[in-house]
GROMACS .gro file of C-alpha atoms in nm:
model
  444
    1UNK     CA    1   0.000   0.000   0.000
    2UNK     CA    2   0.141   0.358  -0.088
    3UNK     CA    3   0.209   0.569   0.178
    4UNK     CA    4   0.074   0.860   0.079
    5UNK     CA    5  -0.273   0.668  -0.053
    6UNK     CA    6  -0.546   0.812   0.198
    7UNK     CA    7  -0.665   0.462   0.322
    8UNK     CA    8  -0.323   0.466   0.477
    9UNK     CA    9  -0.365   0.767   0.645
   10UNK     CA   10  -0.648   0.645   0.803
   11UNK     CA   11  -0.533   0.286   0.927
   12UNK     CA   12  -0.193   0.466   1.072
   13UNK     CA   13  -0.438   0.737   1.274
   14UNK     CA   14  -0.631   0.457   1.411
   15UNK     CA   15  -0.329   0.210   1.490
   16UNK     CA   16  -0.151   0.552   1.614
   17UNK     CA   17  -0.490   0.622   1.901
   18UNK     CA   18  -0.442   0.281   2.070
   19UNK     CA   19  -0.070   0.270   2.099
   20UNK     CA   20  -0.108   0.558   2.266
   21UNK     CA   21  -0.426   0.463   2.483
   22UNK     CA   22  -0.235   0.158   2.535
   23UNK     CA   23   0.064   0.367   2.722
   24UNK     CA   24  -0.208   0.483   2.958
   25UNK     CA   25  -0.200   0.346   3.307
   26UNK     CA   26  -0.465   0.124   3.458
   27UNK     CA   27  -0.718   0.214   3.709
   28UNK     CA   28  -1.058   0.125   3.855
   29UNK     CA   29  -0.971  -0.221   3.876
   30UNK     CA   30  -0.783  -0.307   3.534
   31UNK     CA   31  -1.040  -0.093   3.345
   32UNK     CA   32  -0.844   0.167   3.138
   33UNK     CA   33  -0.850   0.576   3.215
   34UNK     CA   34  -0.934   0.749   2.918
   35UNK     CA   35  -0.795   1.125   2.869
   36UNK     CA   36  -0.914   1.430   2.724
   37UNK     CA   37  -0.707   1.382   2.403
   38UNK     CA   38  -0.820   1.049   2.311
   39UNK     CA   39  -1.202   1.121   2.369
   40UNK     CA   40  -1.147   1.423   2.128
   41UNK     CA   41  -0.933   1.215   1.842
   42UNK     CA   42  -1.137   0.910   1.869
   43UNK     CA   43  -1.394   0.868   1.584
   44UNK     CA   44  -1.706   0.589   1.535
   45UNK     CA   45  -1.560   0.284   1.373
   46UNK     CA   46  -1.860   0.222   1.190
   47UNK     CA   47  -1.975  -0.081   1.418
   48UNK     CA   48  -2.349  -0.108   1.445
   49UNK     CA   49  -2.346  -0.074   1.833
   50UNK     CA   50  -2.087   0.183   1.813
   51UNK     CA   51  -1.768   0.152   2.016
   52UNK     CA   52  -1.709   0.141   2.398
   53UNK     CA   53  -1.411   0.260   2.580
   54UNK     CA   54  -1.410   0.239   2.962
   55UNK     CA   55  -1.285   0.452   3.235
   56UNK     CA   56  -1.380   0.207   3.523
   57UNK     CA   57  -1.585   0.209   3.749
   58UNK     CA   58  -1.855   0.069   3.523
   59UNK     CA   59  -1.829   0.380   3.326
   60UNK     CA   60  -1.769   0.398   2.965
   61UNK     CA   61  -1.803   0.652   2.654
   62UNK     CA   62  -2.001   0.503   2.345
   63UNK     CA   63  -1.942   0.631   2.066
   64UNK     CA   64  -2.150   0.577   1.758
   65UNK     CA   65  -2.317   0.723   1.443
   66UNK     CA   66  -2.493   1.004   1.642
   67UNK     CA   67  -2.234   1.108   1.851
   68UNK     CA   68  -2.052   1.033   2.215
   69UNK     CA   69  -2.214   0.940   2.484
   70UNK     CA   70  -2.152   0.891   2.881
   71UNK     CA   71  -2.310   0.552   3.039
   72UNK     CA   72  -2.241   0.341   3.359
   73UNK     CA   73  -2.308  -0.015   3.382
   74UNK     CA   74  -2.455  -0.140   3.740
   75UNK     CA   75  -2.628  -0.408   3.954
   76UNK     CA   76  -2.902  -0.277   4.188
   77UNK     CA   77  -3.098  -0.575   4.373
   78UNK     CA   78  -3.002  -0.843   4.049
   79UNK     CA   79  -3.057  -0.664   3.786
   80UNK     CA   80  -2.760  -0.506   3.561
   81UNK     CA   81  -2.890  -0.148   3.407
   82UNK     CA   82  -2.764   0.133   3.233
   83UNK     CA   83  -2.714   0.510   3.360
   84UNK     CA   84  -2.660   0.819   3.110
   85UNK     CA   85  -2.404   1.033   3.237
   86UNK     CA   86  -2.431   1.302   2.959
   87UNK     CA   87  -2.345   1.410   2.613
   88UNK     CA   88  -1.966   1.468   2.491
   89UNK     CA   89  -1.840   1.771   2.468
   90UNK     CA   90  -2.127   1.897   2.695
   91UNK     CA   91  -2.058   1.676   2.986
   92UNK     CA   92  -1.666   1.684   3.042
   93UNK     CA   93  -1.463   1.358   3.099
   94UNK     CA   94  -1.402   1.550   3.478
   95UNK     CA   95  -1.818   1.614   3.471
   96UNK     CA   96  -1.875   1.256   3.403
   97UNK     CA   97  -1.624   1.085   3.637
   98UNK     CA   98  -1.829   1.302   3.948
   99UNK     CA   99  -2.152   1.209   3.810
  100UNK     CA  100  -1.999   0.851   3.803
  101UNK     CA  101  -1.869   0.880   4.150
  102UNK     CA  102  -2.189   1.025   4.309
  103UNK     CA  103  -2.346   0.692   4.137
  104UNK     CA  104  -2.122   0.487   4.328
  105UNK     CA  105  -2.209   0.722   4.630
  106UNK     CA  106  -2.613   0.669   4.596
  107UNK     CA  107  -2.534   0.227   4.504
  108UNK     CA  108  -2.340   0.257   4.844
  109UNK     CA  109  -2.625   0.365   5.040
  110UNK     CA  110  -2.903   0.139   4.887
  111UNK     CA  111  -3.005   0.420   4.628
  112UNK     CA  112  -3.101   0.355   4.278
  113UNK     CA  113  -2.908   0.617   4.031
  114UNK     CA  114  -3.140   0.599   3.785
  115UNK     CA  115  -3.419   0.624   3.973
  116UNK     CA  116  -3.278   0.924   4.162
  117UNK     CA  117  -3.245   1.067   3.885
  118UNK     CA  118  -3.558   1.053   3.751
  119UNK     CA  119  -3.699   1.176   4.074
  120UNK     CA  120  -3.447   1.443   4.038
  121UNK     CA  121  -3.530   1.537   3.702
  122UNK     CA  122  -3.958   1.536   3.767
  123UNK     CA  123  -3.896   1.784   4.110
  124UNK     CA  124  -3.713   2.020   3.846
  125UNK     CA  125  -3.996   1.969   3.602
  126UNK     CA  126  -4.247   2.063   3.871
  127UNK     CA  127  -4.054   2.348   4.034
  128UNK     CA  128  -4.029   2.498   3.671
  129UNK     CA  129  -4.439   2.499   3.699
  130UNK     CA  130  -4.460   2.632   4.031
  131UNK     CA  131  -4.413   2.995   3.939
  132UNK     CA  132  -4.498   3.305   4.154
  133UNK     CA  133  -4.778   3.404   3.988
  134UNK     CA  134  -4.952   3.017   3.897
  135UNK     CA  135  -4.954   2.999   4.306
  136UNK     CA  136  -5.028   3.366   4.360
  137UNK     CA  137  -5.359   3.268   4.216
  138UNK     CA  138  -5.401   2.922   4.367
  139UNK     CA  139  -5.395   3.163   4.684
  140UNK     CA  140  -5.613   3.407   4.572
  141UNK     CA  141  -5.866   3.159   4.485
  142UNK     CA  142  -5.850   2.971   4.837
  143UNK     CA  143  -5.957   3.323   4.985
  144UNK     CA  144  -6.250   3.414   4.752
  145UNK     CA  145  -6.520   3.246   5.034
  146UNK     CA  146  -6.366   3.445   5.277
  147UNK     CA  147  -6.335   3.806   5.094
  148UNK     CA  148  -6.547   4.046   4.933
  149UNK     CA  149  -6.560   4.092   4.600
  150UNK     CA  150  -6.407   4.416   4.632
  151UNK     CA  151  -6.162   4.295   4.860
  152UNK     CA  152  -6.052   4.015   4.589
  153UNK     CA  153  -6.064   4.196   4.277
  154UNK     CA  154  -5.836   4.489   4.419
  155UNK     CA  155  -5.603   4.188   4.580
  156UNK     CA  156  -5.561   4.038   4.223
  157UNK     CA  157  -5.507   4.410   4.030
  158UNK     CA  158  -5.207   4.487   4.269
  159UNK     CA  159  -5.081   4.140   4.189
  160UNK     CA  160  -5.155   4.188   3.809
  161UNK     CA  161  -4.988   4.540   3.838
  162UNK     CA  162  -4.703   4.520   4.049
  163UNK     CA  163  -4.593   4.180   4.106
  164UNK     CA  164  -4.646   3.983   3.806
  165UNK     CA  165  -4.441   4.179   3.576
  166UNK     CA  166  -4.169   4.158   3.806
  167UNK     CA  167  -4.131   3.790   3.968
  168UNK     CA  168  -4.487   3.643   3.801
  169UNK     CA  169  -4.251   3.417   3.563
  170UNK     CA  170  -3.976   3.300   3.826
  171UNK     CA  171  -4.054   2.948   3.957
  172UNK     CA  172  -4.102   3.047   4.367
  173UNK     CA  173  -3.830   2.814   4.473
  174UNK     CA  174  -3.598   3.049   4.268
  175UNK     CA  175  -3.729   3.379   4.390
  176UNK     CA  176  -3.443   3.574   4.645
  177UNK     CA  177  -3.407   3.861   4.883
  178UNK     CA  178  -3.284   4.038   4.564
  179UNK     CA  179  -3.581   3.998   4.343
  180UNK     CA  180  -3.816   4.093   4.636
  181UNK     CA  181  -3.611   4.408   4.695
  182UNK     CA  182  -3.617   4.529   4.378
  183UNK     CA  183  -4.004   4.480   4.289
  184UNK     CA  184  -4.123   4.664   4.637
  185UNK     CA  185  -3.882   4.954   4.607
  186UNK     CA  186  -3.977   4.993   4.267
  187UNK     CA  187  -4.370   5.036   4.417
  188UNK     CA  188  -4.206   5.257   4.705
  189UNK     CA  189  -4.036   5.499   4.414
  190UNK     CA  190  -4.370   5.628   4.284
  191UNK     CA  191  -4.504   5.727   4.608
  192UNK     CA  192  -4.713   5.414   4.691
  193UNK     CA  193  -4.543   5.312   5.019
  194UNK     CA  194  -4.835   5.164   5.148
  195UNK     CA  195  -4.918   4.925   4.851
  196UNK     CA  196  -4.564   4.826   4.822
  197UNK     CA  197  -4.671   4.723   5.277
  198UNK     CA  198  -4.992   4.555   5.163
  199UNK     CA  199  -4.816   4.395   4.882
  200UNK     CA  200  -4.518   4.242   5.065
  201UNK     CA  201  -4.770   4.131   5.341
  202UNK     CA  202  -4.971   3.913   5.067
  203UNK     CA  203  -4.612   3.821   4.888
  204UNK     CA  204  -4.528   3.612   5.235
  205UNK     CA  205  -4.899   3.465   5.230
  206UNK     CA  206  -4.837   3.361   4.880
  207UNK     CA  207  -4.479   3.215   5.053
  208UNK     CA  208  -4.649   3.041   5.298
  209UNK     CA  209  -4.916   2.865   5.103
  210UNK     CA  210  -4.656   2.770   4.850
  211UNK     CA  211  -4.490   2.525   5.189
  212UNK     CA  212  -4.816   2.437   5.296
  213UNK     CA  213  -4.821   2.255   4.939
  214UNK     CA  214  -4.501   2.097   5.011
  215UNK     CA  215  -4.309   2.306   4.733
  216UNK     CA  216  -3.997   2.392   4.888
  217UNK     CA  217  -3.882   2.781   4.879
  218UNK     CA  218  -3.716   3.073   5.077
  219UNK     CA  219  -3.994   3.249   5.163
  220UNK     CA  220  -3.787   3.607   5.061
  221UNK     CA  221  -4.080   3.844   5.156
  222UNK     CA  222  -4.104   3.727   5.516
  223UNK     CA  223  -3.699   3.864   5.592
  224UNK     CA  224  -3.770   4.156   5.399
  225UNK     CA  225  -3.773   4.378   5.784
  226UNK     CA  226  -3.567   4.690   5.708
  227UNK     CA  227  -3.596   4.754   5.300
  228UNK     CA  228  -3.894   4.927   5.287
  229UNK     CA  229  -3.964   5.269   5.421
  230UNK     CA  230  -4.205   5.239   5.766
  231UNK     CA  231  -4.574   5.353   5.696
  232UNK     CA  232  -4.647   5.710   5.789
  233UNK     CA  233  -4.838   5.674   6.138
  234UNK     CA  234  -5.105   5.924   6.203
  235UNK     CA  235  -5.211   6.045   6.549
  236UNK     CA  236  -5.553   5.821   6.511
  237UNK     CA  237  -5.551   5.433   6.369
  238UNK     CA  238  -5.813   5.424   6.095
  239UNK     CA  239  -5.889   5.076   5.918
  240UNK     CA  240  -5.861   5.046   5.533
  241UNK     CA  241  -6.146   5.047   5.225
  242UNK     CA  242  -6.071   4.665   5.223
  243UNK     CA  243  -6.115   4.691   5.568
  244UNK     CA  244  -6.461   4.853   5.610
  245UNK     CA  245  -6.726   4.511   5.476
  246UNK     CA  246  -6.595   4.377   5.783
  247UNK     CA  247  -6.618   4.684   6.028
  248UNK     CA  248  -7.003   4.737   5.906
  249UNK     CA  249  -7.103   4.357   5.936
  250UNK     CA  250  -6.854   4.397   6.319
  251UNK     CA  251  -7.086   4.687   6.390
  252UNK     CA  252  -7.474   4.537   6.292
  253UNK     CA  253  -7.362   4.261   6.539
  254UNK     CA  254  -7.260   4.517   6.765
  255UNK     CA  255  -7.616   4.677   6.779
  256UNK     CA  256  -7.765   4.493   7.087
  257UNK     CA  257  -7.522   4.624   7.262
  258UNK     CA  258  -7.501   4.952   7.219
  259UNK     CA  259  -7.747   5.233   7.414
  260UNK     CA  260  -7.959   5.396   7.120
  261UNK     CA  261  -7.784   5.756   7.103
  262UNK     CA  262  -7.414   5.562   7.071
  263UNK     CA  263  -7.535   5.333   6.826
  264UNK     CA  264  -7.638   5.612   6.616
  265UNK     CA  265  -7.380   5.856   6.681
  266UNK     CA  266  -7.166   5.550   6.496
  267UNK     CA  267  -7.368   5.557   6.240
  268UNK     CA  268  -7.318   5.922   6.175
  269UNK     CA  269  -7.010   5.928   6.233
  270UNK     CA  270  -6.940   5.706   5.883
  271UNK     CA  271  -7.210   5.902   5.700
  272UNK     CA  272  -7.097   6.225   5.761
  273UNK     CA  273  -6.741   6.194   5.906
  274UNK     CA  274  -6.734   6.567   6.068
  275UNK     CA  275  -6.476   6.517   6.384
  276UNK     CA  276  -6.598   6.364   6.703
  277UNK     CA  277  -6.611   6.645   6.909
  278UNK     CA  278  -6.826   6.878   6.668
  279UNK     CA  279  -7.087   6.514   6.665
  280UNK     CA  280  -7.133   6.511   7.014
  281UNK     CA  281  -7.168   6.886   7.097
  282UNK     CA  282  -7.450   6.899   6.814
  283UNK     CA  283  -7.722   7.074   6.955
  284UNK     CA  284  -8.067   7.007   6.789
  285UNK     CA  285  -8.129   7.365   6.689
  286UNK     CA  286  -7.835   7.329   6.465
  287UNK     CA  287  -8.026   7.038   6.280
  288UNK     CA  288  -8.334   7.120   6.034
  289UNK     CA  289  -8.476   6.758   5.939
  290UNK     CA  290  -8.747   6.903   5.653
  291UNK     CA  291  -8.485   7.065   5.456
  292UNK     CA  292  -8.213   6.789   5.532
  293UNK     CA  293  -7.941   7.033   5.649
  294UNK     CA  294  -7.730   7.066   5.909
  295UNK     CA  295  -7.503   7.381   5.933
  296UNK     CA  296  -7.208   7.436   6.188
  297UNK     CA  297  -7.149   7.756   6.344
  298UNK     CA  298  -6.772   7.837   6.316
  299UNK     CA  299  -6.758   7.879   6.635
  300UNK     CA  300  -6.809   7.528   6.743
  301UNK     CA  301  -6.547   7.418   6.443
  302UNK     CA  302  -6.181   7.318   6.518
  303UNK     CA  303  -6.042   7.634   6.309
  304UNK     CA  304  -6.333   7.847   6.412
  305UNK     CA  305  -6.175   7.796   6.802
  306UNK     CA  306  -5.846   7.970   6.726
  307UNK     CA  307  -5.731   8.223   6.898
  308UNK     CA  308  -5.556   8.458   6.602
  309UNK     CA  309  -5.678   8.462   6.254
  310UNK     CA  310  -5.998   8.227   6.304
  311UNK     CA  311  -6.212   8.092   6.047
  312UNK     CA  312  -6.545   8.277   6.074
  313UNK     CA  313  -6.720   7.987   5.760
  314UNK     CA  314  -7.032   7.807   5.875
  315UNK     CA  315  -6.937   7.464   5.787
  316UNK     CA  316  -7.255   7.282   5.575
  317UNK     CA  317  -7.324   6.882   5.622
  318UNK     CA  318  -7.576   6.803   5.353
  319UNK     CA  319  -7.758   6.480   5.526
  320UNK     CA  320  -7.841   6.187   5.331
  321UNK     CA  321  -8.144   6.022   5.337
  322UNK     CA  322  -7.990   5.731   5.584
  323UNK     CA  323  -7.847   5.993   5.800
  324UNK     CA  324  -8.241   6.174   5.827
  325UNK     CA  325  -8.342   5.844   5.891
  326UNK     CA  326  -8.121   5.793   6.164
  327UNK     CA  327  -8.208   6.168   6.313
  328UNK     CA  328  -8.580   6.105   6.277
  329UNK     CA  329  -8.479   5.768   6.546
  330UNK     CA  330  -8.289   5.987   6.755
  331UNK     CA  331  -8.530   6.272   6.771
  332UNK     CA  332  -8.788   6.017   6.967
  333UNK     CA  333  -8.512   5.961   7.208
  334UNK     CA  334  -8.322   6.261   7.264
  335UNK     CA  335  -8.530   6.553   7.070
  336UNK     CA  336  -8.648   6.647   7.425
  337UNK     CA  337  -8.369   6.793   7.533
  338UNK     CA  338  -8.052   7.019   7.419
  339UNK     CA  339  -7.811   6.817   7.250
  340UNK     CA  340  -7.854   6.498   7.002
  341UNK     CA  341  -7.639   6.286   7.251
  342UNK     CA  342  -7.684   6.392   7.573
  343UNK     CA  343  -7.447   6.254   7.858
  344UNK     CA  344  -7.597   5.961   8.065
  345UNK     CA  345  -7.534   6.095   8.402
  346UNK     CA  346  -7.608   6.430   8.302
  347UNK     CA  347  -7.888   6.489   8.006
  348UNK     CA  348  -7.729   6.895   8.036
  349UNK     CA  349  -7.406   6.762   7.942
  350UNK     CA  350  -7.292   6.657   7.586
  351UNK     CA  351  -7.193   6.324   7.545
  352UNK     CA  352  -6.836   6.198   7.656
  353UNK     CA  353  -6.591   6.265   7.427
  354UNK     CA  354  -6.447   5.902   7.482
  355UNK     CA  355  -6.803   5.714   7.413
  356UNK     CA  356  -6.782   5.641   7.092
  357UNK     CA  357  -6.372   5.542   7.130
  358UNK     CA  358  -6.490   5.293   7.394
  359UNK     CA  359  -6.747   5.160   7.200
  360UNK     CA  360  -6.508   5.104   6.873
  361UNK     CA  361  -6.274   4.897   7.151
  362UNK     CA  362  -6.572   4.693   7.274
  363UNK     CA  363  -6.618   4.602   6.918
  364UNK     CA  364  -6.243   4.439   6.929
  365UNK     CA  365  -6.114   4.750   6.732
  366UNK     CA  366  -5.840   4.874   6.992
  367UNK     CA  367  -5.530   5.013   6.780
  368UNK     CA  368  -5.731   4.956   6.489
  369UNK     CA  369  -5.990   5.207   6.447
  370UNK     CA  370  -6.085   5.567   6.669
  371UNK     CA  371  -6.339   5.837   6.614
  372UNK     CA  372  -6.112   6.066   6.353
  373UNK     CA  373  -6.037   5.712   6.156
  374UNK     CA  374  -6.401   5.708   6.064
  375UNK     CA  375  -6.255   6.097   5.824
  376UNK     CA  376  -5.936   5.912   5.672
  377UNK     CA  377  -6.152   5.638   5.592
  378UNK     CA  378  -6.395   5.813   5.435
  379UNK     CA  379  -6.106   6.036   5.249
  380UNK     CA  380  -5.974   5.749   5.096
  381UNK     CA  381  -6.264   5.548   5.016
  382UNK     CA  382  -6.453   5.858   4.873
  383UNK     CA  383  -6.169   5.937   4.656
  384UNK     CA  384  -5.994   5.553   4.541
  385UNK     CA  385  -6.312   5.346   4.547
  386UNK     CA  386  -6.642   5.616   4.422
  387UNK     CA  387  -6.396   5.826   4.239
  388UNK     CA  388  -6.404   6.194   4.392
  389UNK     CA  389  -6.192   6.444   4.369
  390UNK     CA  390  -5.994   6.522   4.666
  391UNK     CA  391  -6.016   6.891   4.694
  392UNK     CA  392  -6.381   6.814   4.703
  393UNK     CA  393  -6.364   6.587   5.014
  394UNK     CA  394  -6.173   6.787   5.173
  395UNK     CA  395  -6.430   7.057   5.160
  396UNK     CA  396  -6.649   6.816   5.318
  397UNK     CA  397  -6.412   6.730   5.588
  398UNK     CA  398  -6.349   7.145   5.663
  399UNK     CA  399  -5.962   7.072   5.624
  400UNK     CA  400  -5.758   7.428   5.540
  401UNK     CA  401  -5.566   7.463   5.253
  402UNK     CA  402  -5.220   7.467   5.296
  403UNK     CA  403  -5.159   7.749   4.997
  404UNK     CA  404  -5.231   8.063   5.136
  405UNK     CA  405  -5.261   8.215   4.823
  406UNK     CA  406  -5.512   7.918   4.711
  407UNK     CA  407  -5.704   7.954   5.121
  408UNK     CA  408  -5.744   8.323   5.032
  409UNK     CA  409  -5.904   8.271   4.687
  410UNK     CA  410  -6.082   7.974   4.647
  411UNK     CA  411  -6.365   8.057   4.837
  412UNK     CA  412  -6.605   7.781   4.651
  413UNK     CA  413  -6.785   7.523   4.870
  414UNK     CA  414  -6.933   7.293   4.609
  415UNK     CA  415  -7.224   7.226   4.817
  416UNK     CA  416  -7.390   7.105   4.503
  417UNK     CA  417  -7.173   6.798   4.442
  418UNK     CA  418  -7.102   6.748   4.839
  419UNK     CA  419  -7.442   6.718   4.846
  420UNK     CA  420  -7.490   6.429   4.600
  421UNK     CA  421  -7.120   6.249   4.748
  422UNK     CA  422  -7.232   6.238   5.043
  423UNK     CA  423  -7.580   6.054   4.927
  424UNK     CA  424  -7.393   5.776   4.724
  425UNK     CA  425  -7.137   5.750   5.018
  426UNK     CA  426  -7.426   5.639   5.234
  427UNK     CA  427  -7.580   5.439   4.931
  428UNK     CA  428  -7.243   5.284   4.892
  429UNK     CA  429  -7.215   5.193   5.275
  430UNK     CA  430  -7.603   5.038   5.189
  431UNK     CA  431  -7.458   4.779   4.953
  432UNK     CA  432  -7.122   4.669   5.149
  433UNK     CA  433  -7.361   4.599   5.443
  434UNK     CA  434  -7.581   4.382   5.171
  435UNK     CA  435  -7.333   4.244   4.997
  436UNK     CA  436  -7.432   4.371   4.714
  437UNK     CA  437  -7.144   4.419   4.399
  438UNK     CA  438  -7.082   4.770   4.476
  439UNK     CA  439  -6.980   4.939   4.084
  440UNK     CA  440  -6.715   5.185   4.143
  441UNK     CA  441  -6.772   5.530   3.914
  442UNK     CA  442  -6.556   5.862   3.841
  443UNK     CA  443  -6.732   6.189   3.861
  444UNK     CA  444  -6.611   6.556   3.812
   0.00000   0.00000   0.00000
């Protein structure tokens, strides 16, 4: 045969790859230790089965048509099987030796390899499917017999807003501190520090249910103590919009054990949210029932008491039809005498200015709710949930402007559409207590 003919080029390069495999020592029991080299030169012979060259331990690269493979011949109870270590180049020859030795490891301690590894390969299938948001929802679901409508379709747009964009797609088990971080600050940055609270609080919910399920994660929201800014804390606890189905079913269960002129002075105190002290001090002179208004001297209001520069504005609470109602109840009780809640001891005497306070702790509200919550609450409900504007609340609630420039000029009371707010405010209060689906609407 020539030497330069190609078919001897390709006997020598064989011939040349097993003398020098041969020069390799022994390991593993006699089997021989392949090298990096020789796994790279070697090519398919063109056998059917392909070719096998061993490392030891059982393990051996095949190498046929298709490429080269990793396997590992065992024993496990008495049968002989087969493990797939990997794909060359992929899977190293140092990649497949410690997939080979933790093999060994698993046969060692009674363990079937293959079958760990299938188990192995199904948890990362599953942990894949378990993302953020797929359980999010499981969660949200679980609650919907124990929430308002309201309560779970606001739940879901925060998710849908905030959260889902952000972490939706991770599988939970991969979520960190990190990720966390970076979605709640994100919420914090636009001004909505107490979303990005409510949000992390239903983020370690979502944590928890996801272990409750047995699907294994690190539960990121719950360590989460010192990122975000601490909510702004007012002088007087106030509970939320989400918060206030509850508080109204809390309070008709409350009824029987309340005196009459409490229980309504509660009652007002949602539907027209003036401040506690200006409620109880209402004499019934101030009150005209036919016409439905009731107008506060300035005198008896908070800025009207000031010493320099006080307000001298009558302050106007249109009454709703609820609210009459309520008066008309009252009247039988109280419409003898001076004020509309007259002090027990004392029918001369305005009610104490702690009644109603003692009353909201009674009804397991300590911390939670006081007499000025019933004005934030009605501030933000008025203005997220039926869609007012908030210089027109405030009008209702007699707050100042802080402008001077604005205080001096904009005289305008908008008694017109504080009217009407204040009648679907107490229509809206109507269908929470039902249950009804309460519609939320924008007006001007």
């Amino acid at each position: 045969v020539s030497r330069s003919s190609m078919r001897y080029r390709q006997i020598y390069g064989i011939f040349d790859g097993i003398l020098k495999a041969i020069k390799i020592r022994y390991r593993h029991g006699g089997d021989m230790a392949l090298t990096d080299t020789f796994i790279k030169q070697t090519k398919h012979t063109g056998k059917p089965a392909g070719d096998k060259y061993a490392d030891g331990g059982g393990m051996y690269l095949l190498i046929n048509a298709t490429g080269k493979y990793w396997r590992m011949d065992y024993r496990f109870g008495d049968k002989r099987k087969t493990l797939a270590l990997g794909v060359y180049p992929a899977v190293s020859l140092a990649k497949a030796r410690e997939r080979r030795d933790k093999a060994r490891e698993q046969l060692a301690e009674g363990i079937d390899p293959s079958q760990a590894k299938r188990k192995n390969k199904q948890a990362a299938i599953d942990a894949a499917a378990n993302t953020f948001e797929k359980l999010a929802r499981e969660w949200h679901a679980s609650r919907l017999d124990t929430w308002r409508e309201s309560t779970a379709r606001d739940t879901l747009r925060r998710f849908e807003r905030d959260i889902f964009p952000e972490i939706g797609a991770m599988p939970i088990g991969s979520i960190e501190p990190k990720h966390m971080t970076a979605a709640l600050l994100k919420i914090q940055s636009r001004g909505a520090g107490e979303t990005a609270h409510r949000l992390k609080a239903n983020c370690v919910r979502v944590f928890n249910y996801a272990h409750q399920k047995g699907i294994e994660n690190n539960s990121p929201a719950d360590r989460l103590t010192d990122v975000l800014k601490p909510p702004k804390k007012g002088h007087f606890a106030a509970i939320t919009s989400d918060e206030l189905p509850a508080f109204l079913a809390a309070l008709d269960n409350f009824d029987e054990h309340l005196y009459i002129p409490t229980r309504i002075a509660m009652r007002l105190m949602l539907l027209v949210f003036v401040r506690t002290s200006e409620l109880i001090t209402t004499p019934w002179s101030e009150i005209d029932i036919e016409t439905g208004e009731w107008i506060i001297p300035w005198k008896r209001m908070k800025r009207g008491k000031r010493v320099m520069n006080p307000d001298e504005k009558d302050h106007h609470v249109s009454l709703s039809k609820q609210a009459l109602a309520l008066l008309r109840e009252l009247h039988e009780v109280t419409g003898s005498g001076k004020y509309l809640f007259p002090n027990q001891r004392d029918h001369n005497e305005p009610m104490s200015n702690g009644a109603i306070l003692m009353a909201l702790y009674r009804m397991g509200y300590r911390g939670k709710m006081t007499g000025h919550g019933f004005r934030a609450l009605a501030m933000s409900t008025l203005t997220e949930r039926l869609g007012y504007e908030e210089k027109t609340v405030k009008r209702q609630l007699s707050h100042a402007e802080k402008d001077k420039v604005t205080r001096a000029y904009d005289r305008a009371q908008f008694l017109a559409v504080r009217k009407k707010m204040l009648q679907d405010w107490a229509d809206y209060l109507d269908k929470l207590r039902k249950g009804a689906d309460v519609i939320q609407f924008k007006t001007k």
